[in-house]
Amino acid sequence: MEKTRKFIIDRWRVWLAATLLVLAAGCTHVLPPSARQDVDPYLDLAAVKEAPHEYEGRTLLLGGLIVDHEVTREGSRLEVLSYTLDRWGRPLRADEDAGRFLTKTERILDPALYEKGRQVTLTAVVSGTMSLPLGETEYRYPLLRLSAIYLWPRHDPYRERDLFGPPYYPYTHPYHSPFRPYPFGWYHPWW
């Protein structure tokens, strides 16, 4: 009896430890702690944009939407529209106060992967400003030296599922769906 009780308690502890490990893994930031250790949490891009030379050498945690990507002999340069980030580093919405910024790296970032319209989260060091044409005006960008970057997966509504509902299909009425061979309810072969 004592062995059975001990076995059940040990199994319970293993199950609890595994569950906590899985839950903790799902609640982490996309960039590793080593990439975020030098980040100044009280500094934002809007302040850097106002006085970039005061903040040279300081590290920022940023994210946003890739607007342009240029590859040269010196490396890659990304133009990013700044977004606010959630606590895991996911870009949420455009940050109008911060605007756009440029980040440079000696690495060659593949233009097929880091293309226009993709979201990124990155850490970068402030290194000055650069003026480039934007439309018919001259725009002064904060220039940052890239430290670490995370490229978010593409958004694909046909592969995404609601947690409790069926996958999305472009059929508006259930009677027009090829997945409804029976008169009542939906039929999905993988359920």
One Martini backbone bead per residue (centre of mass of N, CA, C, O) as a GRO file, in nm:
protein
  191
    1MET     BB    1   0.058   0.063  -0.021
    2GLU     BB    2   0.302   0.254   0.006
    3LYS     BB    3   0.409   0.216  -0.284
    4THR     BB    4   0.158   0.320  -0.431
    5ARG     BB    5   0.152   0.601  -0.306
    6LYS     BB    6   0.436   0.686  -0.396
    7PHE     BB    7   0.388   0.648  -0.700
    8ILE     BB    8   0.159   0.857  -0.726
    9ILE     BB    9   0.320   1.101  -0.622
   10ASP     BB   10   0.547   1.087  -0.834
   11ARG     BB   11   0.364   1.118  -1.080
   12TRP     BB   12   0.246   1.392  -0.998
   13ARG     BB   13   0.516   1.548  -0.997
   14VAL     BB   14   0.591   1.500  -1.291
   15TRP     BB   15   0.338   1.623  -1.416
   16LEU     BB   16   0.368   1.906  -1.285
   17ALA     BB   17   0.649   1.973  -1.399
   18ALA     BB   18   0.574   1.946  -1.700
   19THR     BB   19   0.349   2.159  -1.703
   20LEU     BB   20   0.522   2.400  -1.606
   21LEU     BB   21   0.725   2.387  -1.839
   22VAL     BB   22   0.526   2.438  -2.070
   23LEU     BB   23   0.411   2.707  -1.963
   24ALA     BB   24   0.685   2.859  -1.945
   25ALA     BB   25   0.761   2.834  -2.251
   26GLY     BB   26   0.500   3.011  -2.347
   27CYS     BB   27   0.621   3.276  -2.153
   28THR     BB   28   0.833   3.393  -2.354
   29HIS     BB   29   1.061   3.558  -2.508
   30VAL     BB   30   1.192   3.578  -2.831
   31LEU     BB   31   1.437   3.688  -2.695
   32PRO     BB   32   1.710   3.642  -2.547
   33PRO     BB   33   1.863   3.742  -2.258
   34SER     BB   34   2.136   3.822  -2.392
   35ALA     BB   35   1.993   4.041  -2.585
   36ARG     BB   36   1.841   4.202  -2.321
   37GLN     BB   37   2.056   4.300  -2.101
   38ASP     BB   38   2.117   4.609  -2.237
   39VAL     BB   39   1.843   4.716  -2.208
   40ASP     BB   40   1.656   5.013  -2.195
   41PRO     BB   41   1.341   5.042  -2.043
   42TYR     BB   42   1.322   5.384  -2.043
   43LEU     BB   43   1.369   5.376  -2.353
   44ASP     BB   44   1.257   5.539  -2.647
   45LEU     BB   45   1.221   5.627  -2.978
   46ALA     BB   46   1.109   5.915  -2.942
   47ALA     BB   47   1.356   6.022  -2.782
   48VAL     BB   48   1.570   5.952  -2.997
   49LYS     BB   49   1.449   6.126  -3.227
   50GLU     BB   50   1.499   6.404  -3.086
   51ALA     BB   51   1.802   6.292  -2.941
   52PRO     BB   52   2.038   6.088  -3.064
   53HIS     BB   53   2.320   6.188  -2.938
   54GLU     BB   54   2.243   6.128  -2.631
   55TYR     BB   55   2.196   5.789  -2.701
   56GLU     BB   56   2.458   5.682  -2.773
   57GLY     BB   57   2.503   5.328  -2.707
   58ARG     BB   58   2.217   5.249  -2.665
   59THR     BB   59   1.970   5.005  -2.592
   60LEU     BB   60   1.700   4.864  -2.785
   61LEU     BB   61   1.358   4.761  -2.789
   62LEU     BB   62   1.209   4.648  -3.095
   63GLY     BB   63   0.933   4.691  -3.337
   64GLY     BB   64   0.782   4.580  -3.661
   65LEU     BB   65   0.757   4.692  -3.998
   66ILE     BB   66   0.868   4.619  -4.300
   67VAL     BB   67   0.939   4.858  -4.564
   68ASP     BB   68   1.258   4.812  -4.614
   69HIS     BB   69   1.527   4.652  -4.821
   70GLU     BB   70   1.889   4.669  -4.815
   71VAL     BB   71   2.162   4.548  -5.017
   72THR     BB   72   2.508   4.550  -4.954
   73ARG     BB   73   2.846   4.520  -4.903
   74GLU     BB   74   2.811   4.596  -4.588
   75GLY     BB   75   2.501   4.489  -4.596
   76SER     BB   76   2.212   4.552  -4.410
   77ARG     BB   77   1.898   4.748  -4.452
   78LEU     BB   78   1.633   4.851  -4.239
   79GLU     BB   79   1.300   4.959  -4.269
   80VAL     BB   80   1.101   5.057  -3.982
   81LEU     BB   81   0.786   5.039  -3.844
   82SER     BB   82   0.685   5.127  -3.547
   83TYR     BB   83   0.591   4.925  -3.268
   84THR     BB   84   0.423   4.799  -3.029
   85LEU     BB   85   0.476   4.586  -2.745
   86ASP     BB   86   0.459   4.312  -2.589
   87ARG     BB   87   0.587   4.105  -2.336
   88TRP     BB   88   0.699   3.902  -2.586
   89GLY     BB   89   0.751   4.101  -2.858
   90ARG     BB   90   0.493   4.161  -3.005
   91PRO     BB   91   0.356   4.326  -3.252
   92LEU     BB   92   0.068   4.538  -3.254
   93ARG     BB   93   0.105   4.864  -3.320
   94ALA     BB   94   0.138   5.161  -3.433
   95ASP     BB   95   0.388   5.418  -3.362
   96GLU     BB   96   0.353   5.751  -3.416
   97ASP     BB   97   0.583   5.881  -3.242
   98ALA     BB   98   0.826   5.708  -3.366
   99GLY     BB   99   0.791   5.573  -3.642
  100ARG     BB  100   1.090   5.547  -3.803
  101PHE     BB  101   1.366   5.313  -3.876
  102LEU     BB  102   1.713   5.228  -3.888
  103THR     BB  103   1.891   4.917  -3.962
  104LYS     BB  104   2.219   4.783  -3.924
  105THR     BB  105   2.428   4.525  -4.088
  106GLU     BB  106   2.680   4.295  -4.186
  107ARG     BB  107   2.476   4.117  -4.251
  108ILE     BB  108   2.292   3.904  -4.465
  109LEU     BB  109   1.966   3.955  -4.532
  110ASP     BB  110   1.722   3.788  -4.666
  111PRO     BB  111   1.489   3.920  -4.889
  112ALA     BB  112   1.283   3.678  -4.883
  113LEU     BB  113   1.238   3.703  -4.569
  114TYR     BB  114   1.303   4.028  -4.537
  115GLU     BB  115   1.026   4.154  -4.622
  116LYS     BB  116   0.775   4.325  -4.700
  117GLY     BB  117   0.541   4.300  -4.420
  118ARG     BB  118   0.717   4.206  -4.197
  119GLN     BB  119   0.774   4.105  -3.870
  120VAL     BB  120   0.974   4.248  -3.596
  121THR     BB  121   1.224   4.175  -3.344
  122LEU     BB  122   1.463   4.394  -3.166
  123THR     BB  123   1.804   4.477  -3.110
  124ALA     BB  124   1.963   4.808  -3.064
  125VAL     BB  125   2.209   5.053  -3.139
  126VAL     BB  126   2.274   5.373  -3.110
  127SER     BB  127   2.429   5.571  -3.411
  128GLY     BB  128   2.220   5.801  -3.511
  129THR     BB  129   2.168   5.947  -3.835
  130MET     BB  130   1.943   5.954  -4.135
  131SER     BB  131   1.885   6.090  -4.457
  132LEU     BB  132   1.583   6.037  -4.648
  133PRO     BB  133   1.365   5.984  -4.883
  134LEU     BB  134   1.000   6.064  -4.838
  135GLY     BB  135   0.880   6.106  -5.103
  136GLU     BB  136   0.902   6.469  -5.107
  137THR     BB  137   1.080   6.427  -4.856
  138GLU     BB  138   1.289   6.462  -4.574
  139TYR     BB  139   1.398   6.198  -4.359
  140ARG     BB  140   1.477   6.147  -4.013
  141TYR     BB  141   1.659   5.880  -3.904
  142PRO     BB  142   1.717   5.650  -3.687
  143LEU     BB  143   2.027   5.492  -3.620
  144LEU     BB  144   2.090   5.137  -3.605
  145ARG     BB  145   2.258   4.864  -3.449
  146LEU     BB  146   2.236   4.541  -3.488
  147SER     BB  147   2.198   4.254  -3.271
  148ALA     BB  148   1.894   4.132  -3.264
  149ILE     BB  149   1.659   3.898  -3.436
  150TYR     BB  150   1.298   3.853  -3.507
  151LEU     BB  151   1.099   3.659  -3.724
  152TRP     BB  152   0.784   3.655  -3.807
  153PRO     BB  153   0.537   3.487  -3.905
  154ARG     BB  154   0.317   3.445  -4.127
  155HIS     BB  155  -0.003   3.533  -4.222
  156ASP     BB  156  -0.254   3.254  -4.221
  157PRO     BB  157  -0.593   3.209  -4.231
  158TYR     BB  158  -0.612   2.899  -4.340
  159ARG     BB  159  -0.429   2.781  -4.081
  160GLU     BB  160  -0.595   2.904  -3.877
  161ARG     BB  161  -0.736   2.858  -3.545
  162ASP     BB  162  -0.966   2.815  -3.341
  163LEU     BB  163  -0.970   2.679  -3.035
  164PHE     BB  164  -1.303   2.573  -3.058
  165GLY     BB  165  -1.308   2.573  -3.363
  166PRO     BB  166  -1.312   2.562  -3.678
  167PRO     BB  167  -1.174   2.600  -3.952
  168TYR     BB  168  -1.116   2.820  -4.195
  169TYR     BB  169  -1.343   2.887  -4.464
  170PRO     BB  170  -1.469   3.029  -4.774
  171TYR     BB  171  -1.749   2.944  -4.652
  172THR     BB  172  -2.069   3.078  -4.568
  173HIS     BB  173  -2.226   2.804  -4.600
  174PRO     BB  174  -2.280   2.480  -4.497
  175TYR     BB  175  -2.419   2.371  -4.775
  176HIS     BB  176  -2.139   2.462  -4.945
  177SER     BB  177  -1.973   2.241  -4.817
  178PRO     BB  178  -1.748   1.969  -4.856
  179PHE     BB  179  -1.772   1.898  -4.521
  180ARG     BB  180  -2.109   1.821  -4.568
  181PRO     BB  181  -2.255   1.512  -4.602
  182TYR     BB  182  -2.447   1.572  -4.373
  183PRO     BB  183  -2.741   1.712  -4.251
  184PHE     BB  184  -2.583   1.729  -3.967
  185GLY     BB  185  -2.333   1.906  -3.937
  186TRP     BB  186  -2.001   1.882  -3.919
  187TYR     BB  187  -1.732   1.743  -4.125
  188HIS     BB  188  -1.415   1.621  -4.005
  189PRO     BB  189  -1.165   1.397  -4.065
  190TRP     BB  190  -0.974   1.498  -3.803
  191TRP     BB  191  -1.202   1.447  -3.563
   0.00000   0.00000   0.00000
